[in-house]
Amino acid sequence: MTEVVSENSEVTVLLVDDNPQNLKVLYETLKDKGYRLLIANEGEKALDLAHRHHPEVILLDIMMPEMDGYEVCERLKADPETADIAVVFLSALDDLQAKVKGFSLGGADYISKPFQSLEVIARVKTHARVIRLERELQARNRELQGDQTRILDSISEGIYGLDENGLIEFANPAAAAIAGRPVEDLIGKCFFDLHFATADECRDSLPVMATCNKGVPEHQRDIQMLRVDGSSFPAEYRATPKLDGDELHGAVVVFHDITAELESEKALEEARELVQEQRDQLAHTSRLTTMGEMAAGFAHEVNQPLTAISNYARVSKRMMAKDEPDLELLGETLDKIDAQSHRASEIIRRIRRFMKKPATGKEELSVPELLEDTRQFAEVDMRNNEGGIEVRVDDDLPGVLADPIQVQQVALNLIRNALEATRSAGSSQPVEVSARRCGDQCVRVEVRDHGVGVPEEAEDKLFHPFYTTKEDGMGIGLATCRSLMQAQGGDIGYQRPEGGGACFWFVLPIAGAEGAPCTPDEA
């Protein structure tokens, strides 16, 4: 018999029967249905055609010489290349045992002779559709598996699939590279024995054990894991339970070597420490510069009580030289000496406190006390700048968490700038310093002057390093102030007030307040 092919070869049907008349009947029944028809009159020929053309459906006669239909079906199902073909048995036998045997060998259906055309057409159509759908699904699955394999192979992180006992069922190339062993050598190995050297009594506390045994997701960083050669490396891993409904089937572990990350973090931390050290040195240099600028005023402030002490001491000596000294008046004079010495001591105390380097850490500060102390500190400039300072603070203002020296440095810088701007404009109005609560997180401090103000084109550059609107300015004052404020968890800015002049503000986080640090939006 020869092979016959129809015009439409989308679905292939193989007709197998040793009786030419039966083959003719089947062919005539299906020839106009759009199938590609193949014909074989013996078992060996049927197997050969099946291997070469992979038909969707085989109509297979049971009773054939040399090789019957049962053996043909059994050999088809034993071969992975032909195992998915739908085998429909053809037989005149109406024996239940014969049907059971056919189904047990992998048959999909059974048609009794003599054939009914409509039955043959319906069954072939049904099985052809099912097989085509199954093959399309298998092809799609293979495509997805290929995509999945390519994705897993391209991932730089190691991935393990573990069963509930911790045995490795899957490993991607990255896991093999990290472990130092080929993928095929990892399969079947115990994850815990491979990567952790721990006594048996401590196994329950090993990483990933809770995920495998109890379905608890895990994420840990800087865990020491072992390679096959016994060397260790710091790792970060995530373990996710493999669940089928409520049934636990092990875990998926994603991990990677973080040696380079830890080295980078260490280098970054060292760089941050260096930047912080340089920032502190710059702030200290700025304070030294401020002290140099205010030296004449401080000398005058200290000289006044010293001169008074000297005068009161001479008066006291003259009083004591009398035959009957007025002890009450002498006591009052000595009290004045004591008061003037305290005045000089307080000035020196403020200078020393301002000049020292900040202590590490922050503390809870009283904003009213800090602003009043800063006002007194700035009074030495008031005579030079012919101005005054008014401080207004809301009642029940909460404390803030910050470094007192750095905050005072910022406040003093803004106040001195305001005094200088007021003097330059020829104004006699005092500099206004105010503090109020701003939302639930911050306290806002404002310093306003009535000077000439800031040009519009300069507003966006005020806090840039080395930018200044002063003829003899260096442009590091406001830049340093911003750096100091941000280090406190706050911020600093400028706004153009109504009525002229300039208004600078800074915000600090309230002590004990929960949430993010103060931001310009909150301010």
Short mmCIF file of C-alpha atoms in Angstrom, two decimals, residues 3-377:
data_model
loop_
_atom_site.label_atom_id
_atom_site.label_comp_id
_atom_site.label_asym_id
_atom_site.label_seq_id
_atom_site.Cartn_x
_atom_site.Cartn_y
_atom_site.Cartn_z
CA GLU A 3 1.00 6.67 1.32
CA VAL A 4 -1.83 9.06 0.46
CA VAL A 5 -1.72 12.74 1.35
CA SER A 6 -4.67 15.16 1.28
CA GLU A 7 -4.37 18.84 0.39
CA ASN A 8 -4.94 19.98 3.98
CA SER A 9 -2.18 18.51 6.12
CA GLU A 10 -2.88 20.42 9.32
CA VAL A 11 -3.95 17.26 11.18
CA THR A 12 -2.46 13.86 10.34
CA VAL A 13 -4.41 10.61 10.79
CA LEU A 14 -2.77 7.19 10.34
CA LEU A 15 -5.06 4.34 9.23
CA VAL A 16 -3.75 0.87 10.13
CA ASP A 17 -5.53 -2.33 9.05
CA ASP A 18 -4.43 -5.51 7.26
CA ASN A 19 -7.75 -5.59 5.41
CA PRO A 20 -7.64 -3.39 2.24
CA GLN A 21 -11.42 -3.10 2.22
CA ASN A 22 -11.46 -1.66 5.74
CA LEU A 23 -8.73 0.79 4.82
CA LYS A 24 -10.72 1.90 1.80
CA VAL A 25 -13.82 2.45 3.90
CA LEU A 26 -11.88 4.53 6.45
CA TYR A 27 -10.14 6.52 3.73
CA GLU A 28 -13.41 7.28 1.93
CA THR A 29 -14.98 8.31 5.23
CA LEU A 30 -12.24 10.84 6.14
CA LYS A 31 -10.81 11.99 2.80
CA ASP A 32 -12.99 15.10 2.50
CA LYS A 33 -12.60 16.21 6.13
CA GLY A 34 -9.35 18.11 5.64
CA TYR A 35 -7.03 15.57 7.26
CA ARG A 36 -3.64 14.41 6.04
CA LEU A 37 -4.19 10.66 5.73
CA LEU A 38 -1.49 8.01 6.05
CA ILE A 39 -2.14 4.31 5.36
CA ALA A 40 -0.38 1.18 6.65
CA ASN A 41 -1.36 -2.48 6.32
CA GLU A 42 0.97 -3.94 8.97
CA GLY A 43 2.41 -3.12 12.36
CA GLU A 44 6.01 -2.40 11.32
CA LYS A 45 4.86 -0.02 8.60
CA ALA A 46 2.58 1.73 11.10
CA LEU A 47 5.45 2.24 13.56
CA ASP A 48 7.69 3.60 10.81
CA LEU A 49 5.07 6.11 9.63
CA ALA A 50 4.29 7.13 13.20
CA HIS A 51 7.96 7.89 13.90
CA ARG A 52 8.42 9.86 10.68
CA HIS A 53 5.17 11.87 10.65
CA HIS A 54 3.94 12.01 14.28
CA PRO A 55 0.21 11.82 13.50
CA GLU A 56 -2.30 13.18 15.96
CA VAL A 57 -4.60 10.12 15.69
CA ILE A 58 -4.02 6.47 14.75
CA LEU A 59 -6.98 4.26 13.86
CA LEU A 60 -5.44 0.86 14.73
CA ASP A 61 -6.82 -2.57 13.95
CA ILE A 62 -6.30 -5.06 16.78
CA MET A 63 -6.37 -8.34 14.87
CA MET A 64 -3.37 -8.25 12.51
CA PRO A 65 -0.82 -10.97 11.62
CA GLU A 66 2.77 -10.94 12.88
CA MET A 67 2.23 -7.83 15.10
CA ASP A 68 -1.24 -7.15 16.47
CA GLY A 69 -2.62 -3.79 17.45
CA TYR A 70 -1.91 -4.27 21.16
CA GLU A 71 1.82 -4.66 20.52
CA VAL A 72 1.86 -1.69 18.14
CA CYS A 73 0.15 0.47 20.80
CA GLU A 74 2.50 -0.72 23.52
CA ARG A 75 5.57 0.13 21.44
CA LEU A 76 4.14 3.55 20.51
CA LYS A 77 3.50 4.43 24.13
CA ALA A 78 6.94 3.22 25.20
CA ASP A 79 8.63 5.70 22.85
CA PRO A 80 8.59 9.33 24.14
CA GLU A 81 8.44 10.62 20.54
CA THR A 82 5.13 8.83 19.82
CA ALA A 83 3.69 8.44 23.30
CA ASP A 84 1.28 11.37 22.93
CA ILE A 85 -0.49 10.03 19.81
CA ALA A 86 -4.17 9.22 20.36
CA VAL A 87 -4.63 5.49 19.53
CA VAL A 88 -8.18 4.46 18.65
CA PHE A 89 -8.57 0.68 18.45
CA LEU A 90 -10.60 -0.94 15.63
CA SER A 91 -12.01 -4.42 16.20
CA ALA A 92 -14.95 -6.64 15.52
CA LEU A 93 -14.50 -7.98 19.02
CA ASP A 94 -17.14 -6.77 21.42
CA ASP A 95 -15.39 -8.31 24.39
CA LEU A 96 -15.11 -6.21 27.56
CA GLN A 97 -11.75 -7.72 28.44
CA ALA A 98 -10.38 -6.78 25.00
CA LYS A 99 -11.42 -3.15 25.56
CA VAL A 100 -9.93 -3.09 29.07
CA LYS A 101 -6.64 -4.45 27.73
CA GLY A 102 -6.56 -1.80 25.01
CA PHE A 103 -7.13 1.01 27.50
CA SER A 104 -4.54 -0.43 29.87
CA LEU A 105 -1.92 -0.24 27.10
CA GLY A 106 -2.62 3.45 26.53
CA GLY A 107 -5.45 3.37 24.00
CA ALA A 108 -7.57 6.50 23.88
CA ASP A 109 -10.79 5.06 22.41
CA TYR A 110 -12.44 2.02 20.81
CA ILE A 111 -14.52 1.70 17.58
CA SER A 112 -16.32 -1.52 16.79
CA LYS A 113 -16.59 -2.99 13.29
CA PRO A 114 -18.48 -2.63 11.08
CA PHE A 115 -17.72 1.11 11.09
CA GLN A 116 -20.33 3.82 11.38
CA SER A 117 -19.14 6.79 9.33
CA LEU A 118 -20.52 9.45 11.64
CA GLU A 119 -18.99 7.74 14.65
CA VAL A 120 -15.57 7.51 12.99
CA ILE A 121 -15.71 11.16 11.91
CA ALA A 122 -16.80 12.38 15.38
CA ARG A 123 -14.20 10.37 17.30
CA VAL A 124 -11.33 11.31 15.00
CA LYS A 125 -12.31 14.97 15.17
CA THR A 126 -12.50 14.91 18.96
CA HIS A 127 -9.19 13.13 19.50
CA ALA A 128 -7.41 15.20 16.85
CA ARG A 129 -8.50 18.42 18.55
CA VAL A 130 -7.43 17.14 21.97
CA ILE A 131 -3.99 16.03 20.74
CA ARG A 132 -3.39 19.30 18.88
CA LEU A 133 -4.26 21.28 21.99
CA GLU A 134 -2.05 19.06 24.13
CA ARG A 135 0.85 19.47 21.73
CA GLU A 136 0.39 23.24 21.58
CA LEU A 137 0.32 23.30 25.38
CA GLN A 138 3.45 21.16 25.58
CA ALA A 139 5.20 23.40 23.06
CA ARG A 140 4.21 26.44 25.08
CA ASN A 141 5.40 24.77 28.27
CA ARG A 142 8.72 23.94 26.66
CA GLU A 143 9.02 27.53 25.52
CA LEU A 144 8.22 28.80 28.99
CA GLN A 145 10.64 26.34 30.55
CA GLY A 146 13.28 27.50 28.11
CA ASP A 147 12.59 31.12 29.01
CA GLN A 148 12.65 30.24 32.69
CA THR A 149 15.93 28.38 32.31
CA ARG A 150 17.50 31.29 30.42
CA ILE A 151 16.28 33.73 33.05
CA LEU A 152 17.56 31.61 35.93
CA ASP A 153 20.86 31.07 34.15
CA SER A 154 21.29 34.81 33.62
CA ILE A 155 20.56 35.77 37.24
CA SER A 156 23.71 36.64 39.16
CA GLU A 157 22.22 35.50 42.46
CA GLY A 158 22.40 31.86 43.47
CA ILE A 159 19.08 30.01 43.54
CA TYR A 160 18.33 26.69 45.20
CA GLY A 161 15.15 24.67 45.20
CA LEU A 162 15.06 22.53 48.37
CA ASP A 163 12.72 19.78 49.49
CA GLU A 164 11.33 19.66 53.02
CA ASN A 165 14.50 17.90 54.24
CA GLY A 166 16.82 20.50 52.75
CA LEU A 167 17.99 18.37 49.82
CA ILE A 168 18.85 20.41 46.72
CA GLU A 169 16.41 19.70 43.88
CA PHE A 170 17.44 22.62 41.68
CA ALA A 171 20.47 24.90 41.42
CA ASN A 172 21.20 27.61 38.87
CA PRO A 173 24.69 28.30 37.46
CA ALA A 174 25.23 31.24 39.82
CA ALA A 175 24.67 28.96 42.83
CA ALA A 176 27.17 26.49 41.41
CA ALA A 177 29.72 29.27 40.83
CA ILE A 178 29.34 30.57 44.39
CA ALA A 179 29.48 27.08 45.90
CA GLY A 180 32.43 26.08 43.74
CA ARG A 181 30.91 22.89 42.35
CA PRO A 182 29.09 22.02 39.07
CA VAL A 183 25.29 22.10 39.09
CA GLU A 184 24.97 18.35 38.59
CA ASP A 185 27.13 17.74 41.68
CA LEU A 186 24.87 19.91 43.82
CA ILE A 187 21.63 18.10 43.03
CA GLY A 188 20.71 15.73 45.84
CA LYS A 189 23.16 17.25 48.33
CA CYS A 190 21.96 18.56 51.70
CA PHE A 191 21.93 22.35 51.65
CA PHE A 192 22.70 22.57 55.38
CA ASP A 193 25.64 20.16 55.30
CA LEU A 194 27.01 21.86 52.18
CA HIS A 195 26.95 25.45 53.39
CA PHE A 196 27.01 25.32 57.21
CA ALA A 197 29.36 23.56 59.63
CA THR A 198 27.21 23.23 62.74
CA ALA A 199 26.77 20.51 65.32
CA ASP A 200 23.66 18.34 65.05
CA GLU A 201 22.14 19.82 68.19
CA CYS A 202 22.20 23.28 66.56
CA ARG A 203 20.66 22.31 63.21
CA ASP A 204 17.20 23.62 64.12
CA SER A 205 18.63 27.15 64.37
CA LEU A 206 20.35 27.08 60.98
CA PRO A 207 19.33 29.59 58.30
CA VAL A 208 16.48 28.36 56.01
CA MET A 209 15.64 25.47 58.39
CA ALA A 210 12.47 27.19 59.61
CA THR A 211 11.39 27.78 56.00
CA CYS A 212 11.86 24.13 55.04
CA ASN A 213 10.26 22.70 58.18
CA LYS A 214 7.65 25.28 59.12
CA GLY A 215 7.07 27.40 56.01
CA VAL A 216 8.38 30.57 57.67
CA PRO A 217 9.87 33.08 55.17
CA GLU A 218 13.35 34.32 56.11
CA HIS A 219 15.62 37.18 55.15
CA GLN A 220 19.04 37.61 56.72
CA ARG A 221 22.17 39.51 55.82
CA ASP A 222 25.84 38.98 56.64
CA ILE A 223 25.42 35.25 57.32
CA GLN A 224 28.60 33.18 56.99
CA MET A 225 28.21 30.40 54.42
CA LEU A 226 30.73 27.77 53.29
CA ARG A 227 31.97 26.83 49.84
CA VAL A 228 32.83 23.29 48.84
CA ASP A 229 36.54 23.95 49.48
CA GLY A 230 35.76 24.93 53.08
CA SER A 231 36.28 28.68 52.65
CA SER A 232 33.58 30.98 53.99
CA PHE A 233 31.93 34.10 52.65
CA PRO A 234 29.37 36.61 53.97
CA ALA A 235 25.99 36.17 52.31
CA GLU A 236 22.54 37.69 52.13
CA TYR A 237 19.68 35.29 51.50
CA ARG A 238 15.91 35.14 51.19
CA ALA A 239 14.06 31.88 51.77
CA THR A 240 10.47 31.42 50.55
CA PRO A 241 8.40 28.32 51.33
CA LYS A 242 7.23 26.10 48.45
CA LEU A 243 3.53 25.57 49.08
CA ASP A 244 0.92 23.50 47.25
CA GLY A 245 -2.21 24.79 48.88
CA ASP A 246 -1.54 24.22 52.58
CA GLU A 247 1.04 21.49 51.96
CA LEU A 248 4.70 22.43 52.42
CA HIS A 249 7.20 21.03 49.90
CA GLY A 250 10.41 22.74 50.96
CA ALA A 251 11.86 26.15 50.14
CA VAL A 252 13.34 28.35 47.42
CA VAL A 253 16.55 30.07 48.52
CA VAL A 254 17.99 33.11 46.75
CA PHE A 255 21.43 34.14 47.99
CA HIS A 256 24.55 36.03 46.95
CA ASP A 257 28.04 36.78 48.16
CA ILE A 258 28.16 40.24 49.71
CA THR A 259 31.92 40.45 50.28
CA ALA A 260 32.28 43.29 47.78
CA GLU A 261 29.17 45.04 49.17
CA LEU A 262 30.54 44.97 52.72
CA GLU A 263 33.87 46.35 51.52
CA SER A 264 32.06 49.13 49.64
CA GLU A 265 29.91 49.89 52.69
CA LYS A 266 33.01 50.05 54.86
CA ALA A 267 34.70 52.39 52.39
CA LEU A 268 31.54 54.51 52.21
CA GLU A 269 31.30 54.68 55.99
CA GLU A 270 34.95 55.75 56.20
CA ALA A 271 34.27 58.40 53.56
CA ARG A 272 31.25 59.61 55.54
CA GLU A 273 33.33 59.82 58.69
CA LEU A 274 35.97 61.78 56.80
CA VAL A 275 33.34 64.14 55.37
CA GLN A 276 31.84 64.58 58.84
CA GLU A 277 35.27 65.29 60.27
CA GLN A 278 35.95 67.86 57.56
CA ARG A 279 32.50 69.33 58.10
CA ASP A 280 33.20 69.69 61.82
CA GLN A 281 36.58 71.25 61.10
CA LEU A 282 34.98 73.70 58.69
CA ALA A 283 32.34 74.59 61.27
CA HIS A 284 35.04 75.06 63.89
CA THR A 285 37.02 77.24 61.50
CA SER A 286 33.88 79.28 60.89
CA ARG A 287 33.48 79.78 64.64
CA LEU A 288 37.11 80.87 64.91
CA THR A 289 36.50 83.36 62.11
CA THR A 290 33.42 84.67 63.90
CA MET A 291 35.42 85.08 67.09
CA GLY A 292 38.09 86.99 65.17
CA GLU A 293 35.46 89.32 63.77
CA MET A 294 33.92 89.84 67.22
CA ALA A 295 37.23 90.11 69.10
CA ALA A 296 37.10 93.90 69.46
CA GLY A 297 33.60 93.75 70.84
CA PHE A 298 34.49 91.02 73.31
CA ALA A 299 37.58 92.95 74.42
CA HIS A 300 35.35 95.93 75.13
CA GLU A 301 32.78 93.80 76.96
CA VAL A 302 35.42 92.16 79.15
CA ASN A 303 37.32 95.42 79.74
CA GLN A 304 34.25 97.12 81.24
CA PRO A 305 33.85 94.77 84.24
CA LEU A 306 37.64 94.57 84.68
CA THR A 307 37.85 98.37 84.83
CA ALA A 308 34.99 98.45 87.32
CA ILE A 309 36.66 95.77 89.46
CA SER A 310 39.89 97.81 89.50
CA ASN A 311 38.06 100.99 90.50
CA TYR A 312 36.02 99.28 93.23
CA ALA A 313 39.21 97.66 94.58
CA ARG A 314 40.94 101.06 94.89
CA VAL A 315 37.85 102.48 96.62
CA SER A 316 37.85 99.54 99.03
CA LYS A 317 41.51 100.10 99.90
CA ARG A 318 40.87 103.81 100.66
CA MET A 319 37.90 102.88 102.84
CA MET A 320 39.95 100.32 104.76
CA ALA A 321 42.73 102.90 105.32
CA LYS A 322 40.40 105.03 107.49
CA ASP A 323 40.57 104.78 111.24
CA GLU A 324 36.92 103.81 111.43
CA PRO A 325 35.99 102.27 108.05
CA ASP A 326 32.32 102.08 107.05
CA LEU A 327 31.97 98.30 107.00
CA GLU A 328 28.49 98.36 105.48
CA LEU A 329 29.63 100.52 102.55
CA LEU A 330 32.76 98.34 102.25
CA GLY A 331 30.57 95.24 101.99
CA GLU A 332 28.46 96.84 99.25
CA THR A 333 31.62 97.71 97.32
CA LEU A 334 32.92 94.15 97.60
CA ASP A 335 29.54 92.87 96.37
CA LYS A 336 29.91 95.08 93.31
CA ILE A 337 33.39 93.62 92.71
CA ASP A 338 31.88 90.13 92.92
CA ALA A 339 29.08 91.04 90.49
CA GLN A 340 31.51 92.52 87.95
CA SER A 341 33.75 89.44 88.20
CA HIS A 342 30.73 87.22 87.48
CA ARG A 343 29.88 89.42 84.49
CA ALA A 344 33.40 88.99 83.06
CA SER A 345 33.36 85.29 83.86
CA GLU A 346 30.05 84.82 82.04
CA ILE A 347 31.43 86.49 78.91
CA ILE A 348 34.48 84.21 78.98
CA ARG A 349 32.24 81.19 79.60
CA ARG A 350 30.13 81.97 76.51
CA ILE A 351 33.25 82.38 74.38
CA ARG A 352 34.78 79.11 75.57
CA ARG A 353 31.56 77.17 75.10
CA PHE A 354 31.10 78.55 71.60
CA MET A 355 34.70 77.81 70.62
CA LYS A 356 34.90 74.18 71.76
CA LYS A 357 34.20 71.31 69.37
CA PRO A 358 30.71 69.80 69.69
CA ALA A 359 30.33 66.67 71.74
CA THR A 360 29.24 63.59 69.86
CA GLY A 361 25.51 63.01 69.87
CA LYS A 362 22.56 65.31 70.38
CA GLU A 363 20.64 66.45 73.42
CA GLU A 364 17.28 67.95 74.22
CA LEU A 365 17.50 71.73 74.05
CA SER A 366 15.30 74.54 75.30
CA VAL A 367 14.88 76.86 72.32
CA PRO A 368 14.03 79.96 74.42
CA GLU A 369 17.16 79.53 76.57
CA LEU A 370 19.36 78.90 73.54
CA LEU A 371 18.05 81.97 71.69
CA GLU A 372 18.42 84.18 74.77
CA ASP A 373 21.99 82.97 75.28
CA THR A 374 22.70 83.67 71.60
CA ARG A 375 21.14 87.16 71.88
CA GLN A 376 23.44 88.02 74.76
CA PHE A 377 26.37 86.59 72.84
#
